[in-house]
Short mmCIF file of C-alpha atoms in Angstrom, two decimals:
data_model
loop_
_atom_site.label_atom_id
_atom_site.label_comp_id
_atom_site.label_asym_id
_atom_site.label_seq_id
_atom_site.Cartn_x
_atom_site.Cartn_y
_atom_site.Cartn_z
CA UNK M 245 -24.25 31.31 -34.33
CA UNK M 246 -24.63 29.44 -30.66
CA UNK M 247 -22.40 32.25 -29.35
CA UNK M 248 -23.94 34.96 -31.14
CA UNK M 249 -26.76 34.29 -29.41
CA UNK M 250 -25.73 33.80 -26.18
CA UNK M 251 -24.45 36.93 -26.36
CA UNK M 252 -27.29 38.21 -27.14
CA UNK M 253 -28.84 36.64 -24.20
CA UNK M 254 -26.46 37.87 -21.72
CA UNK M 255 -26.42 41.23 -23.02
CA UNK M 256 -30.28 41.39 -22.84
CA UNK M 257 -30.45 40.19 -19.15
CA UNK M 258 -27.64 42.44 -18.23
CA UNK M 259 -24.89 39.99 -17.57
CA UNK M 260 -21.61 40.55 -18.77
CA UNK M 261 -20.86 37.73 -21.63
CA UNK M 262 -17.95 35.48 -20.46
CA UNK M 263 -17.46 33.37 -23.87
CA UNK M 264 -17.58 30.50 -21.36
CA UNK M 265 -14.41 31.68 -19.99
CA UNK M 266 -16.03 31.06 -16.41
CA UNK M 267 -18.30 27.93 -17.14
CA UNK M 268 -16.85 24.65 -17.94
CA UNK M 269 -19.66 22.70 -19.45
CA UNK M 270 -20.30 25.67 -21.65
CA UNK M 271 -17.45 25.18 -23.30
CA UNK M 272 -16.63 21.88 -23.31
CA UNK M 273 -17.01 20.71 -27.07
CA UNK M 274 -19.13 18.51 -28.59
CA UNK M 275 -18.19 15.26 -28.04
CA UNK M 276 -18.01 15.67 -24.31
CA UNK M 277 -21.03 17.13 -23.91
CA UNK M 278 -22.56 13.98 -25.52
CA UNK M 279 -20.95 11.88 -23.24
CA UNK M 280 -22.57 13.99 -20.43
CA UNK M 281 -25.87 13.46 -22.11
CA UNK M 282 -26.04 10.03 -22.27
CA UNK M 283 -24.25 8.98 -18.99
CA UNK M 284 -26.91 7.24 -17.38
CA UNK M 285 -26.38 4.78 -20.33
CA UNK M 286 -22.76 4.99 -20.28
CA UNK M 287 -22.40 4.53 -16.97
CA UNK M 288 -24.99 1.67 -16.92
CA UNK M 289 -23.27 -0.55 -19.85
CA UNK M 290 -19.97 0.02 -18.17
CA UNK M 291 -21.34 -1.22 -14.20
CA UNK M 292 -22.59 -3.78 -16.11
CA UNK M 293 -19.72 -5.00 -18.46
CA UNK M 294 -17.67 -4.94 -15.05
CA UNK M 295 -20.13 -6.65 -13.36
CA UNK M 296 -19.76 -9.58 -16.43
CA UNK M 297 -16.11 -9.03 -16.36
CA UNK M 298 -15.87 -9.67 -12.41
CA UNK M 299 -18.18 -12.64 -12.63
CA UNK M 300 -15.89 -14.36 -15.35
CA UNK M 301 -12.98 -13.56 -13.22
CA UNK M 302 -14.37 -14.37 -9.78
CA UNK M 303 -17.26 -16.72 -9.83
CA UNK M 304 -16.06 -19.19 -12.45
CA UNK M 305 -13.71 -20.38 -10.25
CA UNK M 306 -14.09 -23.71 -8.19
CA UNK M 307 -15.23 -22.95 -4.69
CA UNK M 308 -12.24 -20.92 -3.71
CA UNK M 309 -9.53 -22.95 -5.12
CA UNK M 310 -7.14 -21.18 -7.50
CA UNK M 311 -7.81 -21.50 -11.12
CA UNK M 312 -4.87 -23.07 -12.97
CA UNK M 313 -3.79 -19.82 -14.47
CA UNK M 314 -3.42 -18.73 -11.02
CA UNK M 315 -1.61 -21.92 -10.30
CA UNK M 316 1.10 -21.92 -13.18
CA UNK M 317 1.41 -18.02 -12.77
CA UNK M 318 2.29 -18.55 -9.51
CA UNK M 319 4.56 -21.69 -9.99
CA UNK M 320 6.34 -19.65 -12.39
CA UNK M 321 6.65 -16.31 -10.56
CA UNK M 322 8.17 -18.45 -7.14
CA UNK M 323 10.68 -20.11 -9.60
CA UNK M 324 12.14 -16.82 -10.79
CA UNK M 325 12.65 -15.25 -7.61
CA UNK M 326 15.30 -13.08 -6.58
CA UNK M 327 16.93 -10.16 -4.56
CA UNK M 328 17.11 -7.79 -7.60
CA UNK M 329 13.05 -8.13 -8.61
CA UNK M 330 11.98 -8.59 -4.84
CA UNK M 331 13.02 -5.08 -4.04
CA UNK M 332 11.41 -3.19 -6.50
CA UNK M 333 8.25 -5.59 -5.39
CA UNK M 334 8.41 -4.52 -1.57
CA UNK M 335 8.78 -0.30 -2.88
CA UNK M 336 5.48 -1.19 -5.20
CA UNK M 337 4.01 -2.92 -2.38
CA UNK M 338 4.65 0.57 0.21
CA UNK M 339 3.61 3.07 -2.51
CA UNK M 340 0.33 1.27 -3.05
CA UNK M 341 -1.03 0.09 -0.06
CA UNK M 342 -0.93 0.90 3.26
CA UNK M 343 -1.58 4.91 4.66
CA UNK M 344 0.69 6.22 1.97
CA UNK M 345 -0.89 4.79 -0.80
CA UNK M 346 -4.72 4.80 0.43
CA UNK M 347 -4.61 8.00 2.00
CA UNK M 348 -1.29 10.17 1.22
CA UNK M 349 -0.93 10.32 -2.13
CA UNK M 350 -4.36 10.38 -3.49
CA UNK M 351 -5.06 14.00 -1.19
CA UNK M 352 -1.64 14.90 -2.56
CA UNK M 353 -2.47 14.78 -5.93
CA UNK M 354 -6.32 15.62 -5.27
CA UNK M 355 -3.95 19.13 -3.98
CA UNK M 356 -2.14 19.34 -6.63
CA UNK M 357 -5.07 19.09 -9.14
CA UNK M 358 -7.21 21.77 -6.46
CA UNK M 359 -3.89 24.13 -7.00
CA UNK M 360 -4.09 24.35 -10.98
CA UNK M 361 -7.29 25.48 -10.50
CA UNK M 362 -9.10 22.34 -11.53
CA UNK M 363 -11.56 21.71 -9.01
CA UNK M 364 -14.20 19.43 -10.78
CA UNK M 365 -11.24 17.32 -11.53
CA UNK M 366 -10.21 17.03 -8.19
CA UNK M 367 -13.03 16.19 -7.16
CA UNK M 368 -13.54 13.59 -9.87
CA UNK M 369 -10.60 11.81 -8.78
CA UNK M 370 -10.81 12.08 -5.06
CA UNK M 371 -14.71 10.32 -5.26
CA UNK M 372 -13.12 7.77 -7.71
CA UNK M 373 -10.65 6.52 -5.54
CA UNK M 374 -13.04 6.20 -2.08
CA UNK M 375 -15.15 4.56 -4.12
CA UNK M 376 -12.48 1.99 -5.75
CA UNK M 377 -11.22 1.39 -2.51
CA UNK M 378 -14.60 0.87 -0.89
CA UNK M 379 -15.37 -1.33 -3.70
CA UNK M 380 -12.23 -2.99 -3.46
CA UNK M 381 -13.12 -3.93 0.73
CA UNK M 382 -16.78 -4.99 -0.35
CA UNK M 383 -15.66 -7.66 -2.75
CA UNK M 384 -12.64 -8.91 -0.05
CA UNK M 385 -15.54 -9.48 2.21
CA UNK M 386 -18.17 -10.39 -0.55
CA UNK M 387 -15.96 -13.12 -1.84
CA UNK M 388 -13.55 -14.06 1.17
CA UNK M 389 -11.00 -15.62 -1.28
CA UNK M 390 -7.74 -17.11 0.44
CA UNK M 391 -4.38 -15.75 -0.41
CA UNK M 392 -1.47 -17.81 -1.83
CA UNK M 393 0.80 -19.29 0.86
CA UNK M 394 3.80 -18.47 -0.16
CA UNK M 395 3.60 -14.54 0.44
CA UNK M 396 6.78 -12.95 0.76
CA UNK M 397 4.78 -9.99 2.75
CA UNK M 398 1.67 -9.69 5.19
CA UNK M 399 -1.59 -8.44 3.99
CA UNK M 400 -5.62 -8.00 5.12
CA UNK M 401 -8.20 -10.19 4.97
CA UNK M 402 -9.54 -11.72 1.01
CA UNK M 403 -7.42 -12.08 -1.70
CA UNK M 404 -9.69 -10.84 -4.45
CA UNK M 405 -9.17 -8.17 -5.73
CA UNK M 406 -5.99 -6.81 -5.48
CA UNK M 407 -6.61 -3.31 -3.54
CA UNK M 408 -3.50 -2.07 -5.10
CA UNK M 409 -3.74 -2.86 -8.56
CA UNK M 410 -7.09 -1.33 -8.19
CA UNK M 411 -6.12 2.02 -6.69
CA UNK M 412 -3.26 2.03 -9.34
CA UNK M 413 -5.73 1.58 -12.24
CA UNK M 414 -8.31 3.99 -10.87
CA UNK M 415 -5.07 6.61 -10.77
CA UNK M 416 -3.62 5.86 -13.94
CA UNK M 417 -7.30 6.16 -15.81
CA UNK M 418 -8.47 9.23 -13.75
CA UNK M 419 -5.15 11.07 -14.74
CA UNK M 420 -5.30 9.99 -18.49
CA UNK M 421 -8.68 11.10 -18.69
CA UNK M 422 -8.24 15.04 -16.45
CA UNK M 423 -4.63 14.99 -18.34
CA UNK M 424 -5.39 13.65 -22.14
CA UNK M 425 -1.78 13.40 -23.02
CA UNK M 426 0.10 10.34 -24.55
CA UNK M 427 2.78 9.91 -22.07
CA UNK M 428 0.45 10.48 -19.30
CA UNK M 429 -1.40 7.51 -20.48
CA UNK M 430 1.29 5.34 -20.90
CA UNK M 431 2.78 5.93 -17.61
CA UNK M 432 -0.05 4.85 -16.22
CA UNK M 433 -0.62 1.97 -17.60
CA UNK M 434 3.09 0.81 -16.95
CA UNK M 435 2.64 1.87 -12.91
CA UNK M 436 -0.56 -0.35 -13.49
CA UNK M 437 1.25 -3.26 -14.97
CA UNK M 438 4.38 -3.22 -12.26
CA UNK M 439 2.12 -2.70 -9.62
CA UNK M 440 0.01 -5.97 -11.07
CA UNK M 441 3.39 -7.62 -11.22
CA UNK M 442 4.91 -6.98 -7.98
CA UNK M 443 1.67 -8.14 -6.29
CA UNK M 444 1.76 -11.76 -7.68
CA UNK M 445 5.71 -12.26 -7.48
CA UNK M 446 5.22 -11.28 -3.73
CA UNK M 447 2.61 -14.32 -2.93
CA UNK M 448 0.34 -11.50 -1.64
CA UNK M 449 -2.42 -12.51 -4.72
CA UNK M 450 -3.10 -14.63 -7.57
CA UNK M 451 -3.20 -13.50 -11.15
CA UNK M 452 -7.25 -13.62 -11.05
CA UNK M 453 -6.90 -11.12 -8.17
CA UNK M 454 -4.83 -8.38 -9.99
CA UNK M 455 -6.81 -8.97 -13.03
CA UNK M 456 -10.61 -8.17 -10.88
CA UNK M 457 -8.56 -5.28 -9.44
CA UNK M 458 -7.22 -3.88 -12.86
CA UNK M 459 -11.41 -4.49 -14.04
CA UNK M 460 -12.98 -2.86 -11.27
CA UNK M 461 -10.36 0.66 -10.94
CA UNK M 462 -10.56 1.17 -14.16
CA UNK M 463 -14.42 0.37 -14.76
CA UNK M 464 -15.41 2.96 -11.44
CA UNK M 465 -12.88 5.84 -13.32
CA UNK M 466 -14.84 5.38 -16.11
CA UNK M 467 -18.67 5.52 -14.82
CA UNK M 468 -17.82 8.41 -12.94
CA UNK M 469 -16.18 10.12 -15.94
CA UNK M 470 -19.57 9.75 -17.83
CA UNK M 471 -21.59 12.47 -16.27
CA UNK M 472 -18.98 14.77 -15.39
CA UNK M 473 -17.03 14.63 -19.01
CA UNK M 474 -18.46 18.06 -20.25
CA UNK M 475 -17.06 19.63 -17.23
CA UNK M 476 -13.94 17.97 -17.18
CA UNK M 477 -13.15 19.19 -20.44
CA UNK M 478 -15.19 22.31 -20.14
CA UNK M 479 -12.55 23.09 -17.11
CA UNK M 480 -9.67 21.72 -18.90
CA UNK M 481 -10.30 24.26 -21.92
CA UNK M 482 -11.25 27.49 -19.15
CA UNK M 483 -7.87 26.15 -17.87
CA UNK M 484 -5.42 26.43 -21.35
CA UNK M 485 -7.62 29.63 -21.77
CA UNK M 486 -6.21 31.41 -18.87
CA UNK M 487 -2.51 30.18 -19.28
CA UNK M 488 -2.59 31.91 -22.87
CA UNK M 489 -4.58 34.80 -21.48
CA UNK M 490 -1.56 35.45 -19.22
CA UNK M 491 1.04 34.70 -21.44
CA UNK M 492 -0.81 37.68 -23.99
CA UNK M 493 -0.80 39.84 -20.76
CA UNK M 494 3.20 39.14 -19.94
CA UNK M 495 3.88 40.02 -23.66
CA UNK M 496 2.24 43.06 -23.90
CA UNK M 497 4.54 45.76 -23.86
CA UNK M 498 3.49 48.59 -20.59
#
């Protein structure tokens, strides 16, 4: 009936009717377009639930000095060290941080989204990880928590939170959500969780740290999902559209 009479609409106004091949939010379905709706109280209940979730994780502890989770964790981690996981730590600690993980391979895969034709998702991701990472530096400075002393590599100034379990969990979130596929998902959460690792067994934070990281990546993916779901999946649709479009036009005989 809705596209009956949009149709109708175009055809009376003299525009050629598309089916929402060429607009996203048109046809996103249902759900998503909900979502759009009601961002500015998605969006607001999830700032805030991180807010909560930061303040557990942050302020509850005793004017700077580690909480004993941190403590044991840490205890714990510097008892088990070795060569064989303290290389796989240092890679983790090169991909994530540093110009190849803040700058390098978020424009490559902001690229590689741009070149499958998926430009609100590119730009989804590419705002959600500035913003991660400027949230990331505001709360270093906010906070000015001291690292653990026995850090196996050197790092910038405040310990909390983790910058790269934060850029890991905006990138595995933002991916699950422009690419809803199981094993998408699940990769990311596993980079998420090594990358959470290899930042306490290096010294370089405490468990509290990667925890307020994981918390505030995944919380700014998600706010900025809210009012740009319709057109994520409006564009993700368009998208499997035109792949079966062209598959229909390379099986029709000449």
């Amino acid at each position: 009936m809705a596209a009956g009479s949009a149709r109708c609409v175009a055809e009376y106004s003299g525009q050629p009717y598309d089916g929402g091949m060429t607009n996203p939010e048109r046809a996103a379905d249902r759900a998503a377009r909900r979502i759009s709706r009601r961002w500015p109280v998605i969006s607001g209940l999830s700032a805030v639930a991180l807010a909560a979730l930061l303040g557990l994780v942050v302020v509850v502890r005793a004017n700077g000095v580690a909480l004993e989770v941190d403590t044991e964790w840490m205890d714990e981690i510097i008892e088990h060290r070795s060569a064989i996981w303290e290389i796989p730590s240092l890679f983790m600690n090169a991909l994530g941080g540093g110009l190849f993980g803040v700058l390098i391979v978020p424009l490559a895969i902001t690229l590689a989204i741009v070149l499958i034709n998926r430009p609100w998702a590119a730009g989804y991701y590419l705002v959600a990880t500035v913003l991660s990472a400027g949230g990331v530096q505001l709360l270093k400075q906010l906070f000015g928590r001291a690292r653990p002393e026995n850090m196996l590599v050197t790092s910038d100034f405040g310990s909390f939170p983790s910058g790269h379990v934060s850029n890991a969990a905006t990138m595995a979130v933002c991916l699950a959500i422009i690419f809803p596929r199981l094993w998408v998902a699940l990769a990311g959460a596993a980079y998420t969780i090594v990358m959470l690792l290899s930042r306490t067994y290096l010294g370089a934070h405490w468990l509290t740290d990667t925890i307020g990281g994981l918390l505030l990546g995944a919380g700014v993916a998600v706010v900025l999902w809210a009012p740009v779901a319709a057109k994520l999946d409006g564009e993700r649709e368009l998208a499997a559209r035109r792949r079966l479009e062209r598959a229909r036009q390379k099986g029709t005989p000449a």
